[in-house]
Short mmCIF file of C-alpha atoms in Angstrom, two decimals:
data_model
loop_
_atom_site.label_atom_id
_atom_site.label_comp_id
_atom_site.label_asym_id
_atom_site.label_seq_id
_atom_site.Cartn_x
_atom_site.Cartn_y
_atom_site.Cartn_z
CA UNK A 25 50.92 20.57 -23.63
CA UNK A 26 47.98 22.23 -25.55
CA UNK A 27 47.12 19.32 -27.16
CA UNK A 28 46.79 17.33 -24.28
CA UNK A 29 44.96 19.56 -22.52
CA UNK A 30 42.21 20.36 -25.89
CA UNK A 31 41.98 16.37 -26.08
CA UNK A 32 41.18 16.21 -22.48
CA UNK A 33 38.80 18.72 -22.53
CA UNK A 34 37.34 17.50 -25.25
CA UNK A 35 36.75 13.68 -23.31
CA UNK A 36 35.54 15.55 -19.97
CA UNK A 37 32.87 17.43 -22.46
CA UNK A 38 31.29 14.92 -23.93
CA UNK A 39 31.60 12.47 -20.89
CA UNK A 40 29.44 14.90 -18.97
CA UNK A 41 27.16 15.32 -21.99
CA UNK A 42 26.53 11.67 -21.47
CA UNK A 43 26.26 11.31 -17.89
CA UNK A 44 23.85 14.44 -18.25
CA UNK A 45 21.75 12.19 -20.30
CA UNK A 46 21.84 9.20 -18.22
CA UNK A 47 20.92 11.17 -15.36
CA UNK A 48 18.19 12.85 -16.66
CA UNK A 49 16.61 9.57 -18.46
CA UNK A 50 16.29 7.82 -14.70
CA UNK A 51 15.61 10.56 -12.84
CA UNK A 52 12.38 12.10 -14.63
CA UNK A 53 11.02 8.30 -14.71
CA UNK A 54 11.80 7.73 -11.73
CA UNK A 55 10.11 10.93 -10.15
CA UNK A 56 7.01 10.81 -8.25
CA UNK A 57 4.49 12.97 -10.21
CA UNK A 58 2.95 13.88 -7.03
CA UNK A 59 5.79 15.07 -5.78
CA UNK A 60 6.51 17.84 -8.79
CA UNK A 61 2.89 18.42 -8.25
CA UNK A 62 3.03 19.65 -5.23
CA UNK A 63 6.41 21.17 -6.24
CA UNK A 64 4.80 23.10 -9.12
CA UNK A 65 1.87 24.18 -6.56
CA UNK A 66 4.16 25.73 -4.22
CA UNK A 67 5.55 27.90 -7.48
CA UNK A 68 8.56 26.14 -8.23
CA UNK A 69 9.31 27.08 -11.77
CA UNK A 70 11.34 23.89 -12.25
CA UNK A 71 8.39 21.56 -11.30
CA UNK A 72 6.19 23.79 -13.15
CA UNK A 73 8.35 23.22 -16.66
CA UNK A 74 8.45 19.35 -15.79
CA UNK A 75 5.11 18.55 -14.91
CA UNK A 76 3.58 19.42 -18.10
CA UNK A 77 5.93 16.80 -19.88
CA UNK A 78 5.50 13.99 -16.77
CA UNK A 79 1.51 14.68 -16.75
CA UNK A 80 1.30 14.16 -20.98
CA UNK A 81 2.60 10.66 -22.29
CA UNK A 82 3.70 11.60 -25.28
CA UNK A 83 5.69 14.51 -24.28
CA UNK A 84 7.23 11.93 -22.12
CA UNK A 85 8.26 9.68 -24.65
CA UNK A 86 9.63 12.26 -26.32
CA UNK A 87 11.88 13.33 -23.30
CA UNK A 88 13.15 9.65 -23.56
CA UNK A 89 14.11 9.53 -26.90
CA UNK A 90 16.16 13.00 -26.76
CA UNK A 91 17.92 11.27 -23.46
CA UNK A 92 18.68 7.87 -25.21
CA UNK A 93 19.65 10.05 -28.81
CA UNK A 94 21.77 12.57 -26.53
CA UNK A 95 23.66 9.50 -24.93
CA UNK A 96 23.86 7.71 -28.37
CA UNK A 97 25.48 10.64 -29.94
CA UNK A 98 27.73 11.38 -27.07
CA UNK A 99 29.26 7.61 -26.73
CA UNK A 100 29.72 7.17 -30.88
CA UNK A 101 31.39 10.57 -30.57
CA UNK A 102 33.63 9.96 -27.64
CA UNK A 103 34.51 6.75 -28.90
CA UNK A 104 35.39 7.99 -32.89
CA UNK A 105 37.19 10.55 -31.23
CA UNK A 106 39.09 9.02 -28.86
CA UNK A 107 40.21 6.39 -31.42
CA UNK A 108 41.68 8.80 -34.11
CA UNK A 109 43.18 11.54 -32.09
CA UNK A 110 44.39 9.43 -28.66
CA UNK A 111 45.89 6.87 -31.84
CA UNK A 112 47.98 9.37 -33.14
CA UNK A 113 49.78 9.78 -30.07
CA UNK A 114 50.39 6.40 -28.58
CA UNK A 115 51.30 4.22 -32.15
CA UNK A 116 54.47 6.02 -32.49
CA UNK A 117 56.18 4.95 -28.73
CA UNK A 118 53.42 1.57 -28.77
CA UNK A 119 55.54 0.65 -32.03
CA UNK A 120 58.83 0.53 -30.61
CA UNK A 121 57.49 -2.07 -27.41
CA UNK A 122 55.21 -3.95 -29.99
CA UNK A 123 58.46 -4.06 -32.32
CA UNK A 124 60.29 -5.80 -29.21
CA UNK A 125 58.29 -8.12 -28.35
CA UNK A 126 56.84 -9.13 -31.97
CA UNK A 127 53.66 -10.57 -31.10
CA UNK A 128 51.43 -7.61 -31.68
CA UNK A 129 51.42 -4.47 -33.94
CA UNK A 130 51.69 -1.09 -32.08
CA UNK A 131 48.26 -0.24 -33.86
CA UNK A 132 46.39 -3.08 -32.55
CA UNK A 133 48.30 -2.30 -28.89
CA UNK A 134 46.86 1.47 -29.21
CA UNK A 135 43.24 0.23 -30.05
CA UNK A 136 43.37 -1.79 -27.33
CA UNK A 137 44.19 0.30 -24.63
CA UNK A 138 42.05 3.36 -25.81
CA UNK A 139 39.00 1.20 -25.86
CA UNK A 140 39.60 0.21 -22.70
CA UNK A 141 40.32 3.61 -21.12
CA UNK A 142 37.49 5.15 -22.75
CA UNK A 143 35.04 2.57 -21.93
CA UNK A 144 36.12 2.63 -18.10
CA UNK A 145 35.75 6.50 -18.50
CA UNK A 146 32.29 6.17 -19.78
CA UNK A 147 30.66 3.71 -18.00
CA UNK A 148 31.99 4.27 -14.46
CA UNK A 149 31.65 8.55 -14.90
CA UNK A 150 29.71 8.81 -17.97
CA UNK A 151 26.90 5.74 -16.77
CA UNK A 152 26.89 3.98 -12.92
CA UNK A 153 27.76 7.55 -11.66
CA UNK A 154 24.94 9.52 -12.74
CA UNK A 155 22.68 6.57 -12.43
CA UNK A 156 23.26 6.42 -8.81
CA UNK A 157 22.72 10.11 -8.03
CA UNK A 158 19.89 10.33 -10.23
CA UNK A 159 17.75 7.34 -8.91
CA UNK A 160 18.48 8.30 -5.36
CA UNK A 161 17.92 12.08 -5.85
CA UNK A 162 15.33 11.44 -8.60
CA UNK A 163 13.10 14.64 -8.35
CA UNK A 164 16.41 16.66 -7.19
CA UNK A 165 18.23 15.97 -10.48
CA UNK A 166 15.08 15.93 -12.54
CA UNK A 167 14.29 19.68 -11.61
CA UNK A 168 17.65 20.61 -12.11
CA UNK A 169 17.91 18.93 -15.60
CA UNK A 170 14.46 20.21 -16.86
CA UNK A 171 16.42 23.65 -18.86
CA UNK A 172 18.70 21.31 -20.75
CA UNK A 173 16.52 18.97 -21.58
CA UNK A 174 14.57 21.33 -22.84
CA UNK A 175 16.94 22.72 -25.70
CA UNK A 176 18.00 19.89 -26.41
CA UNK A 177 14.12 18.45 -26.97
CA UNK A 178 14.00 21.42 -29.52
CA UNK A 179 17.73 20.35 -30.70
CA UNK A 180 16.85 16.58 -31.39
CA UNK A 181 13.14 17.09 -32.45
CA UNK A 182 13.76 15.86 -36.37
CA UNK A 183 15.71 12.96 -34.38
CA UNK A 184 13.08 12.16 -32.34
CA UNK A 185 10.74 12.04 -35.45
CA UNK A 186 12.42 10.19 -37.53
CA UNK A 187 13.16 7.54 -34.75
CA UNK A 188 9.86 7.28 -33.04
CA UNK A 189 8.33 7.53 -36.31
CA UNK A 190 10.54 4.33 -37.53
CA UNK A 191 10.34 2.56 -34.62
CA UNK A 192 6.15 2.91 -34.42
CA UNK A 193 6.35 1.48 -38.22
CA UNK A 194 8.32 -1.41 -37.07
CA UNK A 195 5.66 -2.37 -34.49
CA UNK A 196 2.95 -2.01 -36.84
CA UNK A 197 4.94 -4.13 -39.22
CA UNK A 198 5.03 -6.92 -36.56
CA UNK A 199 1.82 -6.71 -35.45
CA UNK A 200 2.09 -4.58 -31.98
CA UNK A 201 0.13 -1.70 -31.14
CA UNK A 202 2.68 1.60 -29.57
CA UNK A 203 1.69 2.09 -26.48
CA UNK A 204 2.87 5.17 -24.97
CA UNK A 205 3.68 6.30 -21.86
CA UNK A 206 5.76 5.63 -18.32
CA UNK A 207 3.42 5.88 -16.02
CA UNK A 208 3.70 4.94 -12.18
CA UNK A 209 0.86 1.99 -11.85
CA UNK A 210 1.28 -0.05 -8.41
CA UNK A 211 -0.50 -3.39 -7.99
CA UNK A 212 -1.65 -3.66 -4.06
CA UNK A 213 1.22 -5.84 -3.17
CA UNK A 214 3.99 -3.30 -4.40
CA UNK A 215 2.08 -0.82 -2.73
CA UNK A 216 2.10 -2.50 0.93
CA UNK A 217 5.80 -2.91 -0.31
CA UNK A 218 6.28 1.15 -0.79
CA UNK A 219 4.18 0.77 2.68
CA UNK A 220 6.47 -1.05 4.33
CA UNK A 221 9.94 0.76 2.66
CA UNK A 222 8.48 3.72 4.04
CA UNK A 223 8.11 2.50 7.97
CA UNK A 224 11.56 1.24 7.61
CA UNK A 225 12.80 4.57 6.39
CA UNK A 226 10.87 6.22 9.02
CA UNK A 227 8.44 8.50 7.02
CA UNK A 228 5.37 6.30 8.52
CA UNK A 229 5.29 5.65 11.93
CA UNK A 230 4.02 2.66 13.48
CA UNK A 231 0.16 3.24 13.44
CA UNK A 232 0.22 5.08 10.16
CA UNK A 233 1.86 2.03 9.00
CA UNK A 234 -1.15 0.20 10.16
CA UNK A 235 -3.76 1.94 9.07
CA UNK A 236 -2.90 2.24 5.37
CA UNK A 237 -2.47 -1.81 5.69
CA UNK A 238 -5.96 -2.31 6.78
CA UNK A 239 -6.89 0.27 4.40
CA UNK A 240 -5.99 -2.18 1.84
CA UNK A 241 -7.05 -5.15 4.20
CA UNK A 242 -10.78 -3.91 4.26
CA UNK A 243 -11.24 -4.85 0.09
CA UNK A 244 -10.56 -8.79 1.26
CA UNK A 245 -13.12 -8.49 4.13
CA UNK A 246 -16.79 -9.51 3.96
CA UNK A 247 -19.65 -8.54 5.67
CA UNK A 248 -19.84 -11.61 7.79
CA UNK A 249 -16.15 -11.11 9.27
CA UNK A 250 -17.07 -7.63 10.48
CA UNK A 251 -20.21 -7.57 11.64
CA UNK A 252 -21.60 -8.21 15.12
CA UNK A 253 -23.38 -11.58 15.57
CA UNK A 254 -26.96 -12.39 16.23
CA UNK A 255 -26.07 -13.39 19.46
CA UNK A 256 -24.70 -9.51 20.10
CA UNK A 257 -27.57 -8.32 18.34
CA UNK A 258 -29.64 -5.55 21.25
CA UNK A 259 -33.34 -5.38 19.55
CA UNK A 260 -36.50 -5.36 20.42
CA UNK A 261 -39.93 -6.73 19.41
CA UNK A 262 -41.64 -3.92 17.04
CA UNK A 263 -44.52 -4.01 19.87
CA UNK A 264 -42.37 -2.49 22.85
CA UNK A 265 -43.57 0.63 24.48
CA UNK A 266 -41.57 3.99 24.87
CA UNK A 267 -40.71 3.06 28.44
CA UNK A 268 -39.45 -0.74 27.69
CA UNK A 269 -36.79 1.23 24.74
CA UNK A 270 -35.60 4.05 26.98
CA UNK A 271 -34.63 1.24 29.69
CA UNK A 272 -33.22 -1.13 27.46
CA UNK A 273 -31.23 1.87 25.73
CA UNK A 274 -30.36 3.36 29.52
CA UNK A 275 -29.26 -0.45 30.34
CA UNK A 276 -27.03 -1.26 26.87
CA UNK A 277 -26.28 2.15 26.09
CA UNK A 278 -27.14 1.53 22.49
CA UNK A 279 -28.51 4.81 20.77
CA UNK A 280 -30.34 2.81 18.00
CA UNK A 281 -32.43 0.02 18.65
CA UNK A 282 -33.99 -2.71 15.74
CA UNK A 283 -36.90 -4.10 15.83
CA UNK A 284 -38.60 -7.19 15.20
CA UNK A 285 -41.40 -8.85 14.45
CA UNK A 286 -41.77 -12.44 15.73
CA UNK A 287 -38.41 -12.78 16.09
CA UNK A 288 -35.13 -11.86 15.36
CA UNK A 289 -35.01 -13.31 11.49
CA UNK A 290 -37.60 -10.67 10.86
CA UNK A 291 -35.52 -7.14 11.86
CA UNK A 292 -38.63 -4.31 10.30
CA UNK A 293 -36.47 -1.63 11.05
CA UNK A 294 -35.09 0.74 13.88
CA UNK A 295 -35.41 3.27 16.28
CA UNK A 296 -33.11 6.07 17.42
CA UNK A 297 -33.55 7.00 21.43
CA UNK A 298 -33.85 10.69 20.58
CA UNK A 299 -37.27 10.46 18.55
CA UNK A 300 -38.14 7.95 21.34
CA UNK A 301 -37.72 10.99 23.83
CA UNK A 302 -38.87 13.25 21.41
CA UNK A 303 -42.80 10.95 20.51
CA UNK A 304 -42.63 10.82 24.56
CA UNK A 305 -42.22 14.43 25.52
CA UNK A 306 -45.06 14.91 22.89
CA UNK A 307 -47.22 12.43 24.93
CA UNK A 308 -47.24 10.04 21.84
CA UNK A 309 -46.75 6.61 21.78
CA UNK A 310 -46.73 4.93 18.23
CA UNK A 311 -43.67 3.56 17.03
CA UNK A 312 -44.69 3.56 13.57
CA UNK A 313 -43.83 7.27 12.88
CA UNK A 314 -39.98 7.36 14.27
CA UNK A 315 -39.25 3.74 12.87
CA UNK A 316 -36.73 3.64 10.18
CA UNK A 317 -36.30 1.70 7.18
CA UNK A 318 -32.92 -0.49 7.82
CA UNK A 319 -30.79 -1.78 4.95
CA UNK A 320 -30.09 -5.83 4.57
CA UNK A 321 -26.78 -6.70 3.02
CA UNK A 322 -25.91 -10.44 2.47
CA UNK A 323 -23.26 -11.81 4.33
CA UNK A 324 -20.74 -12.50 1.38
CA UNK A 325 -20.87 -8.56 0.46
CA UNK A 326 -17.53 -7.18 0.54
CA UNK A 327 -16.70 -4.58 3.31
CA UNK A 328 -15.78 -1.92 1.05
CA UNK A 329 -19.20 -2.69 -1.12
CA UNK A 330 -21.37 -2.36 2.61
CA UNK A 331 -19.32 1.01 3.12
CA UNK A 332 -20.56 2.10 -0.33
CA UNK A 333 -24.20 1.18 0.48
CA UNK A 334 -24.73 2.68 4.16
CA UNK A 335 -23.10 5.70 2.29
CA UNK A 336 -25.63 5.74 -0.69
CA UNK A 337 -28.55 4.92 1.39
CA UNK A 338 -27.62 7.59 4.03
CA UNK A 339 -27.72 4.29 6.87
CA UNK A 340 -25.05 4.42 9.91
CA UNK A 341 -26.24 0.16 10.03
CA UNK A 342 -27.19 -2.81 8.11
CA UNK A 343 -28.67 -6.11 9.16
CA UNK A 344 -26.73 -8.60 7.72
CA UNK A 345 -28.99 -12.03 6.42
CA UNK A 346 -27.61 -15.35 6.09
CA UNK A 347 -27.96 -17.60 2.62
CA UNK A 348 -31.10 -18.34 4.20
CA UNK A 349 -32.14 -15.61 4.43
CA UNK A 350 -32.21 -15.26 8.50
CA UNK A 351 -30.57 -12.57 10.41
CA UNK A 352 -27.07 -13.12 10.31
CA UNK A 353 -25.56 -10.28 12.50
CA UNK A 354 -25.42 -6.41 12.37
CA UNK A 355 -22.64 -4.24 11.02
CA UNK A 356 -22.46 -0.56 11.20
CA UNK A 357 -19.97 2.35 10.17
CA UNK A 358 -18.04 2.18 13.47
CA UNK A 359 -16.84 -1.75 12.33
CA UNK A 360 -16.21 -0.69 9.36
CA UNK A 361 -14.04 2.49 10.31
CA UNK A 362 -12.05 0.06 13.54
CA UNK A 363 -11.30 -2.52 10.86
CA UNK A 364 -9.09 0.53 9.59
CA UNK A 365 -7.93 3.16 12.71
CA UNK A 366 -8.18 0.23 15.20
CA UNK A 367 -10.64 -0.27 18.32
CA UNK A 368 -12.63 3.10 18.99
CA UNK A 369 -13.32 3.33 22.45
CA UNK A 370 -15.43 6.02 24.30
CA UNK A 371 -16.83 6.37 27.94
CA UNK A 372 -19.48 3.74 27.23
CA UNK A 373 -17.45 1.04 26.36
CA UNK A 374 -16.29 -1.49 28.09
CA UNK A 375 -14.54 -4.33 26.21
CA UNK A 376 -10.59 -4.52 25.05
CA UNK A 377 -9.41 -6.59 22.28
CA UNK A 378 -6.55 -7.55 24.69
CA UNK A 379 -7.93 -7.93 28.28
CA UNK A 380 -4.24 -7.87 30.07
CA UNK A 381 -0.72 -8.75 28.45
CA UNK A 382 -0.05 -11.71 31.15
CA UNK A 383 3.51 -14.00 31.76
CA UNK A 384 5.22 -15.64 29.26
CA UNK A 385 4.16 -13.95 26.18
CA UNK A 386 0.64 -14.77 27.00
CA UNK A 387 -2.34 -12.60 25.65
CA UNK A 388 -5.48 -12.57 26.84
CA UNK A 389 -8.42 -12.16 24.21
CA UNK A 390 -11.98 -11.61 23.70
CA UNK A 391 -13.45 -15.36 22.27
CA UNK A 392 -15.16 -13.29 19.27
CA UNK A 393 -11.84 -11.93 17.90
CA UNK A 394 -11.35 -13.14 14.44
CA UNK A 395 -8.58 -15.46 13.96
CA UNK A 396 -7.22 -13.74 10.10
CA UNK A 397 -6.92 -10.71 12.67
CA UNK A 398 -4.55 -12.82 15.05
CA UNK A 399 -2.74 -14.38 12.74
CA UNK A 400 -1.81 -10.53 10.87
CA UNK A 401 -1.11 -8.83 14.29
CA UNK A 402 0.73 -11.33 16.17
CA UNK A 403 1.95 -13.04 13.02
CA UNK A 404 0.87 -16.44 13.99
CA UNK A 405 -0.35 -19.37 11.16
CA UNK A 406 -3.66 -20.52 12.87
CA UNK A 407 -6.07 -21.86 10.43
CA UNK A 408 -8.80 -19.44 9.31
CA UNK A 409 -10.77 -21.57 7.38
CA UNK A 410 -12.50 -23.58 10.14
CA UNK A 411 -13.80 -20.96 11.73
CA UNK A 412 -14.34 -16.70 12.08
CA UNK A 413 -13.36 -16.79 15.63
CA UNK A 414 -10.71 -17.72 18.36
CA UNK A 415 -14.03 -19.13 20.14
CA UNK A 416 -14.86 -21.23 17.02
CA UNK A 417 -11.72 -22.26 16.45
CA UNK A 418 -11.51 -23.49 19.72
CA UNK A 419 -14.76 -25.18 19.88
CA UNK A 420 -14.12 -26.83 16.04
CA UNK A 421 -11.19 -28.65 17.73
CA UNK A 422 -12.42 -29.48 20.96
CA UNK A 423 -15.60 -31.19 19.25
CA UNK A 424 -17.74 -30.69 22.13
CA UNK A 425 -19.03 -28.03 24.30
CA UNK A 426 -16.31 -26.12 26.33
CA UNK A 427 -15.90 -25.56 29.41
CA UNK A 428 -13.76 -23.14 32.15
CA UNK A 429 -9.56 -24.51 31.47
CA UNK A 430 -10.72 -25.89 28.13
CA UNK A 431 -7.49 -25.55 26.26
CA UNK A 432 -6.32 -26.82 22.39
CA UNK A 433 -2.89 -26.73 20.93
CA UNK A 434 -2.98 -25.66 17.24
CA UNK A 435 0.64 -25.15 15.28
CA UNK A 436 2.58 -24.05 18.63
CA UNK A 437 -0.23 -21.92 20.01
CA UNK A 438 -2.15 -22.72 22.80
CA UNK A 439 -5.65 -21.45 22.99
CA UNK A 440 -7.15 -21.56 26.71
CA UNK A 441 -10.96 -20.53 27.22
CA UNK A 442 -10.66 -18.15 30.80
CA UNK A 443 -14.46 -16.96 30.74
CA UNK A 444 -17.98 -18.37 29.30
CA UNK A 445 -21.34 -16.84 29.07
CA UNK A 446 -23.23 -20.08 28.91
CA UNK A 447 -22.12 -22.39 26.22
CA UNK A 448 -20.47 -19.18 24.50
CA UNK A 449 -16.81 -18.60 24.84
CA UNK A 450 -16.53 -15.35 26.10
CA UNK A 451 -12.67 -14.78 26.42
CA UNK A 452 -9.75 -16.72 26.04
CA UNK A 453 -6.04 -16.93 25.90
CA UNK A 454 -2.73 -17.63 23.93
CA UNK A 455 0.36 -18.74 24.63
CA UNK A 456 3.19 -19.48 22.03
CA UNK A 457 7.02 -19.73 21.96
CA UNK A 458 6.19 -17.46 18.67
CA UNK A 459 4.92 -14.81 20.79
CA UNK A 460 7.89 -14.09 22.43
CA UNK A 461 10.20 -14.19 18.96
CA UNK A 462 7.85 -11.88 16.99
CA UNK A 463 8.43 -8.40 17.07
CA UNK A 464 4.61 -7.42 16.70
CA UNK A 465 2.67 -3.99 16.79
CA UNK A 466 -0.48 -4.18 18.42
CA UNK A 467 -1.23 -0.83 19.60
CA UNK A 468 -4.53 -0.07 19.82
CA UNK A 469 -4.98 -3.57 21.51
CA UNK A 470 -3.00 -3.23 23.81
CA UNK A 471 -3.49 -2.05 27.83
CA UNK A 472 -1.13 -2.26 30.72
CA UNK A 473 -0.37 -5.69 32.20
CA UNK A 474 -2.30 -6.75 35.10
CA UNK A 475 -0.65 -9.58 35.72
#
């Protein structure tokens, strides 16, 4: 009875050296760094002991190799010792049903079933176990590991030497540089996948979700898809009086004003209304001492590059110039900051990027809505290389001027122009059997239904 109870001891021991090991191998590489951080911040003395290691890569390698020795040791072990003592006390009754049925040797039997007992026992408690728990508690198991590790760190260090130290000769020997470290480096598609993971878990709710996609959305963005076109362009000729800008800012609401000379291709700069009030209040009336430089940007520029350059220059807008060098549109800070938190609206606005949410999974639009944005929110396929806009697009496959009912059918989606400011198509709308399948977020579109 002793004996059996020593041997078992002895195969619990050094199965839960092993899965102590295993567990502590996935969990510290698995652990967000952030996380023990923050952890270590807050005073934890666990997280505090771990970072250190997690932060430096070679202290990190190290922690590997003492896991992968620890779990080397513990398996050769187990396995020796299950072999010679476990042996000993099956052969003797193994011999007598081996000796009946005279196909196999009682030895051979014994072997047999102790490797397969012990390997069960090892990879099922001593393996998959702690795997498990340790990659879905990763910083859990991580902080609660960090005190053995550490001993045995000092335990295996001429280990670790002699192994790293052999294995970084090896490398050298055929030709590969050691590279160390394990550290966390997401490209942007497994980060909108970590995104997306986390929505689904619920950490990120639904506009969070959205704004850390456009986040990332914004780098694949030019100038020319955000700004405003000419056409939307409120300026003035350089030669307008103080009266002429009040009204046209009291009319538009616009705070800043550019000016041109000649025409719009040559925007000299801008005003802002309050040195307008302030030069007339002083009885003053030359524009030449409130008007600001403005900054050109070509319309290729990325939208992360013009956010970088209205930031260095100190500029809330640019004028964006065509490849000919004419005024292409206007983009300021506010685009740039909607194409991430959405539409910004305040008491002066007076345009929706949804006008009402009609029958039928029919949406109503604005014609100057870019189609790459329809196609992400509503998770539609409409071609975004002939043109920037729903208007465009429409217009590229009518061939001709529109007009009022105007309507095209592109891949299941019909496009219908509603309202026109001359030949410009001022608002139209969509209707698609895909509509009304797609379970799409559109939330600072949307407004109630007035249909």
């Amino acid at each position: 009875m002793l004996n059996f109870v020593l041997i078992t001891t002895a195969i619990v021991v050094l199965i839960f050296f092993n899965a102590l090991y295993v567990a502590a191998e996935f969990a510290t590489v698995a652990s967000r760094k952030t996380l023990i951080s923050q952890l270590a911040g807050d005073g934890n003395p666990m997280a505090k002991l771990l970072l250190p290691i997690m932060e430096n890569s070679r202290s990190l390698d190290r922690y590997v190799a003492a896991c992968q020795i620890g779990i080397t040791i513990s398996s050769l072990v187990l396995g020796a010792y299950g072999q010679n003592v476990l042996a000993s006390l099956l052969v003797p009754p193994l011999e007598v049903v081996a000796g009946r049925i005279g196909v196999i040797s009682g030895e051979a039997l014994a072997t047999f079933i102790i490797l397969f007992f012990i390997t069960t026992l090892q990879v099922v408690l001593g393996e998959l176990l702690p795997k498990s728990i340790a990659i879905q508690y990763p910083e859990r198991m991580a902080l609660l590991l960090t005190i053995p590790m550490r001993a045995s760190l000092a335990f295996f260090a001429p280990l670790i030497w002699l192994f790293n130290g052999s294995g970084n000769i090896l490398l050298r020997l055929l030709g590969q540089e050691h590279h160390e470290g394990h550290g966390h480096v997401h490209s942007k598609q497994e980060i909108m996948i970590l995104v997306t993971e986390s929505h689904e878990g619920g950490l990120l709710d639904d506009e969070e979700r959205q704004m850390l996609r456009n986040a990332f959305h914004l780098r694949d963005l030019t100038a020319r898809l955000v700004m405003k076109h000419r056409t939307q362009i409120i300026a003035a000729p350089a030669a307008s009086t103080l009266d002429e800008l009040l009204q046209l800012s009291t009319e538009t609401g616009k705070s800043r004003i550019p000016l041109y000379e000649e025409d719009i291709d040559n925007i000299v700069g801008f005003v802002h209304v309050k040195d307008v009030f302030r030069l007339k209040i002083k009885g003053q009336d030359n524009l030449n001492e409130i008007m600001r430089s403005v900054v050109h940007v070509p319309e290729s520029l990325p939208a992360s590059a013009v956010w970088s350059t209205l930031k260095t220059e100190s500029q809330y807008m640019a004028i964006v110039f065509d490849e000919f060098g004419g005024t292409a549109g206007l983009i300021t800070l506010e685009d740039l900051i909607e194409e991430i938190f959405g539409e910004l609206l305040d008491e002066s606005d007076n345009e929706r990027q949804i006008m009402y949410i009609g029958k039928h999974g029919r949406r109503r639009l604005r014609g100057d809505q870019l189609v790459a944005d329809v196609n992400e929110y509503f998770e539609l396929s409409l071609p975004e290389d002939a043109a920037d806009t729903l208007g465009g697009l429409v217009l590229s496959q009518l061939g001709h001027p529109a007009k009022l009912g105007d309507q095209v059918t592109i891949k299941e989606v019909t496009i219908r122009v509603e309202e026109m400011d001359d030949l410009t198509i001022t608002e139209v709308s969509i209707d698609s059997p895909l509509l009304a399948e797609t379970n799409f977020q559109v939330h600072e579109w949307e407004v109630p239904s007035e249909e």
